[in-house]
Amino acid sequence: MCTLLLILTALPGCVRRIEVHPVPSHPASSSIPRSLQVGISSLTIQGADHMPGITLLEWRTPDLSRATMEYIRNRGTFASVSEGPADLAMTLTARLSMIARGPYVYHVRLQADMGTVTEPIKSYDMERSATGSSVRWVTASDRDPIEAALQLALEDLLTNIESDRSLYLVKEPVRGSKP
């Protein structure tokens, strides 16, 4: 029975489920004292893992959502981060593409739309890459470069949001004027 299980898991066409845990390299340069709702609108995977005979990888939207929220919480850019209603909303579209030329190259592209419940504020488009190994022997050979590319893309995204901090602060009414 064990031999059969081993053979079945080693056959081409097996799926590797990828979970990543990107960690910020530094805390937020300036925090935004508002809550953030994170929603993933789509996650697309393209490239070398979809060729015949290549082990497929599976990176699911809930895994990306969890990783993104953990990263933003750990960085401290916003007062709180959740999937529920908040002061601000980030809708994220992600694409992972793989290119096999010698070592595999993993590209992560994040497109983020920031806004409130009633109006858009600003959009961001970040793309970062990481080089993996020339062979995909184990799950880590996919996971590690995907995690690295995602971390770099999230770092760029949050750095840009932090530099646009004034766009995300609550606008106070001018004294003496009626709200």
CSV table of C-alpha atoms in Angstrom, one decimal:
chain,number,residue,atom,x,y,z
A,1,MET,CA,0.0,0.0,0.0
A,2,CYS,CA,2.8,2.4,0.9
A,3,THR,CA,4.6,1.7,-2.4
A,4,LEU,CA,1.4,2.5,-4.3
A,5,LEU,CA,1.0,5.7,-2.5
A,6,LEU,CA,4.6,6.7,-3.1
A,7,ILE,CA,4.2,5.9,-6.8
A,8,LEU,CA,1.0,7.9,-7.1
A,9,THR,CA,2.5,11.0,-5.4
A,10,ALA,CA,5.6,10.8,-7.6
A,11,LEU,CA,3.8,10.7,-10.9
A,12,PRO,CA,3.7,13.7,-13.2
A,13,GLY,CA,0.6,15.7,-12.8
A,14,CYS,CA,0.7,15.7,-9.0
A,15,VAL,CA,-0.2,18.9,-7.3
A,16,ARG,CA,1.9,20.9,-4.8
A,17,ARG,CA,-0.2,23.1,-2.6
A,18,ILE,CA,1.8,26.3,-1.9
A,19,GLU,CA,1.4,28.3,1.3
A,20,VAL,CA,3.7,31.3,1.8
A,21,HIS,CA,4.4,33.4,4.9
A,22,PRO,CA,6.1,36.6,3.7
A,23,VAL,CA,7.6,38.7,6.5
A,24,PRO,CA,8.2,42.5,6.3
A,25,SER,CA,11.9,43.4,6.2
A,26,HIS,CA,11.1,46.5,8.3
A,27,PRO,CA,8.1,48.2,10.0
A,28,ALA,CA,5.9,50.8,8.3
A,29,SER,CA,7.7,54.1,7.6
A,30,SER,CA,4.5,55.8,8.7
A,31,SER,CA,1.3,54.2,9.9
A,32,ILE,CA,-2.3,55.1,8.8
A,33,PRO,CA,-4.7,55.2,11.8
A,34,ARG,CA,-7.5,53.5,9.9
A,35,SER,CA,-8.8,50.0,9.5
A,36,LEU,CA,-8.3,48.1,6.2
A,37,GLN,CA,-10.4,45.4,4.6
A,38,VAL,CA,-8.5,43.2,2.3
A,39,GLY,CA,-10.2,41.3,-0.6
A,40,ILE,CA,-8.6,39.2,-3.3
A,41,SER,CA,-10.6,39.6,-6.5
A,42,SER,CA,-8.6,37.0,-8.5
A,43,LEU,CA,-5.4,35.0,-8.5
A,44,THR,CA,-4.1,33.7,-11.8
A,45,ILE,CA,-1.3,31.2,-12.3
A,46,GLN,CA,0.5,31.0,-15.6
A,47,GLY,CA,3.5,29.3,-17.0
A,48,ALA,CA,5.8,26.4,-16.8
A,49,ASP,CA,4.0,24.4,-14.3
A,50,HIS,CA,1.1,23.9,-16.7
A,51,MET,CA,3.1,22.0,-19.3
A,52,PRO,CA,2.6,18.3,-19.7
A,53,GLY,CA,4.7,16.2,-17.3
A,54,ILE,CA,5.4,19.0,-14.9
A,55,THR,CA,4.2,18.8,-11.4
A,56,LEU,CA,1.4,21.4,-11.0
A,57,LEU,CA,1.4,23.8,-8.2
A,58,GLU,CA,-1.8,25.1,-6.4
A,59,TRP,CA,-1.7,28.5,-4.8
A,60,ARG,CA,-5.2,29.2,-3.6
A,61,THR,CA,-6.9,32.6,-3.1
A,62,PRO,CA,-7.5,32.0,0.7
A,63,ASP,CA,-3.8,31.3,1.1
A,64,LEU,CA,-2.8,34.5,-0.7
A,65,SER,CA,-5.4,36.4,1.3
A,66,ARG,CA,-4.1,35.1,4.7
A,67,ALA,CA,-0.5,35.8,3.7
A,68,THR,CA,-1.3,39.3,2.5
A,69,MET,CA,-3.2,40.2,5.7
A,70,GLU,CA,-0.5,38.7,7.9
A,71,TYR,CA,2.1,40.7,6.1
A,72,ILE,CA,0.2,44.0,6.4
A,73,ARG,CA,-0.6,43.3,10.1
A,74,ASN,CA,3.1,42.5,10.8
A,75,ARG,CA,4.3,45.6,9.0
A,76,GLY,CA,1.9,47.9,11.0
A,77,THR,CA,0.8,50.1,8.1
A,78,PHE,CA,-2.9,50.2,9.3
A,79,ALA,CA,-4.6,50.2,12.7
A,80,SER,CA,-6.2,46.9,11.9
A,81,VAL,CA,-6.5,44.5,9.0
A,82,SER,CA,-9.4,42.1,8.3
A,83,GLU,CA,-11.7,40.6,5.6
A,84,GLY,CA,-14.6,42.4,7.2
A,85,PRO,CA,-15.9,45.9,6.8
A,86,ALA,CA,-13.4,48.7,7.5
A,87,ASP,CA,-12.6,52.4,7.0
A,88,LEU,CA,-10.6,51.6,3.8
A,89,ALA,CA,-10.8,48.7,1.3
A,90,MET,CA,-8.0,47.1,-0.7
A,91,THR,CA,-9.1,44.9,-3.6
A,92,LEU,CA,-6.1,42.9,-4.8
A,93,THR,CA,-5.7,41.1,-8.1
A,94,ALA,CA,-2.6,38.8,-8.3
A,95,ARG,CA,-0.8,36.9,-11.0
A,96,LEU,CA,1.9,34.3,-10.6
A,97,SER,CA,3.8,33.5,-13.7
A,98,MET,CA,6.7,31.0,-14.1
A,99,ILE,CA,9.3,31.0,-16.8
A,100,ALA,CA,11.6,28.0,-17.2
A,101,ARG,CA,15.0,29.1,-18.7
A,102,GLY,CA,17.7,27.4,-16.8
A,103,PRO,CA,16.6,28.3,-13.3
A,104,TYR,CA,12.9,28.9,-12.9
A,105,VAL,CA,11.9,32.5,-12.6
A,106,TYR,CA,8.8,33.4,-10.6
A,107,HIS,CA,7.0,36.7,-11.3
A,108,VAL,CA,4.3,38.0,-8.9
A,109,ARG,CA,2.2,40.9,-10.1
A,110,LEU,CA,-0.1,42.7,-7.6
A,111,GLN,CA,-2.7,45.2,-8.7
A,112,ALA,CA,-4.3,46.9,-5.8
A,113,ASP,CA,-7.3,49.3,-5.8
A,114,MET,CA,-7.6,51.3,-2.6
A,115,GLY,CA,-10.7,53.2,-1.6
A,116,THR,CA,-13.5,53.7,0.8
A,117,VAL,CA,-16.9,52.0,0.7
A,118,THR,CA,-18.2,54.8,-1.5
A,119,GLU,CA,-15.2,56.0,-3.6
A,120,PRO,CA,-11.9,54.8,-5.2
A,121,ILE,CA,-8.8,56.6,-4.0
A,122,LYS,CA,-5.8,55.2,-5.8
A,123,SER,CA,-4.6,52.1,-7.8
A,124,TYR,CA,-1.2,50.5,-7.6
A,125,ASP,CA,0.6,48.0,-9.9
A,126,MET,CA,3.6,46.1,-8.6
A,127,GLU,CA,5.6,43.3,-10.2
A,128,ARG,CA,8.6,41.6,-8.6
A,129,SER,CA,10.5,38.4,-9.5
A,130,ALA,CA,12.6,35.8,-7.7
A,131,THR,CA,14.8,33.1,-9.2
A,132,GLY,CA,14.3,29.5,-8.1
A,133,SER,CA,16.2,26.4,-8.8
A,134,SER,CA,16.7,24.8,-12.2
A,135,VAL,CA,14.7,21.7,-11.0
A,136,ARG,CA,11.4,21.6,-9.0
A,137,TRP,CA,12.2,18.6,-6.8
A,138,VAL,CA,10.2,19.5,-3.7
A,139,THR,CA,7.5,21.9,-2.7
A,140,ALA,CA,10.1,24.3,-1.2
A,141,SER,CA,11.6,24.8,-4.7
A,142,ASP,CA,8.4,26.5,-5.7
A,143,ARG,CA,7.3,27.9,-2.3
A,144,ASP,CA,10.6,29.8,-1.5
A,145,PRO,CA,10.8,31.9,-4.6
A,146,ILE,CA,7.1,32.6,-4.7
A,147,GLU,CA,7.3,33.8,-1.1
A,148,ALA,CA,10.3,36.0,-1.9
A,149,ALA,CA,8.6,37.5,-5.0
A,150,LEU,CA,5.4,38.1,-3.0
A,151,GLN,CA,7.3,39.7,-0.2
A,152,LEU,CA,9.1,42.1,-2.5
A,153,ALA,CA,5.8,43.0,-4.3
A,154,LEU,CA,4.0,43.6,-1.0
A,155,GLU,CA,7.0,45.7,0.3
A,156,ASP,CA,6.8,47.9,-2.8
A,157,LEU,CA,3.0,48.1,-2.5
A,158,LEU,CA,3.0,49.1,1.2
A,159,THR,CA,5.9,51.5,0.7
A,160,ASN,CA,3.9,53.3,-2.0
A,161,ILE,CA,0.7,53.4,0.2
A,162,GLU,CA,2.7,54.7,3.1
A,163,SER,CA,4.1,57.5,1.0
A,164,ASP,CA,0.6,58.4,0.0
A,165,ARG,CA,-0.5,58.4,3.6
A,166,SER,CA,-2.3,61.8,3.3
A,167,LEU,CA,-4.7,60.3,0.8
A,168,TYR,CA,-5.9,57.8,3.4
A,169,LEU,CA,-6.3,60.0,6.5
A,170,VAL,CA,-9.8,61.1,7.6
A,171,LYS,CA,-10.6,64.6,6.2
A,172,GLU,CA,-11.6,66.8,9.1
A,173,PRO,CA,-14.2,69.6,8.3
A,174,VAL,CA,-12.9,73.1,8.4
A,175,ARG,CA,-13.7,74.9,11.7
A,176,GLY,CA,-16.7,77.2,11.5
A,177,SER,CA,-18.2,75.4,8.5
A,178,LYS,CA,-21.2,73.2,8.6
A,179,PRO,CA,-20.6,69.5,7.9
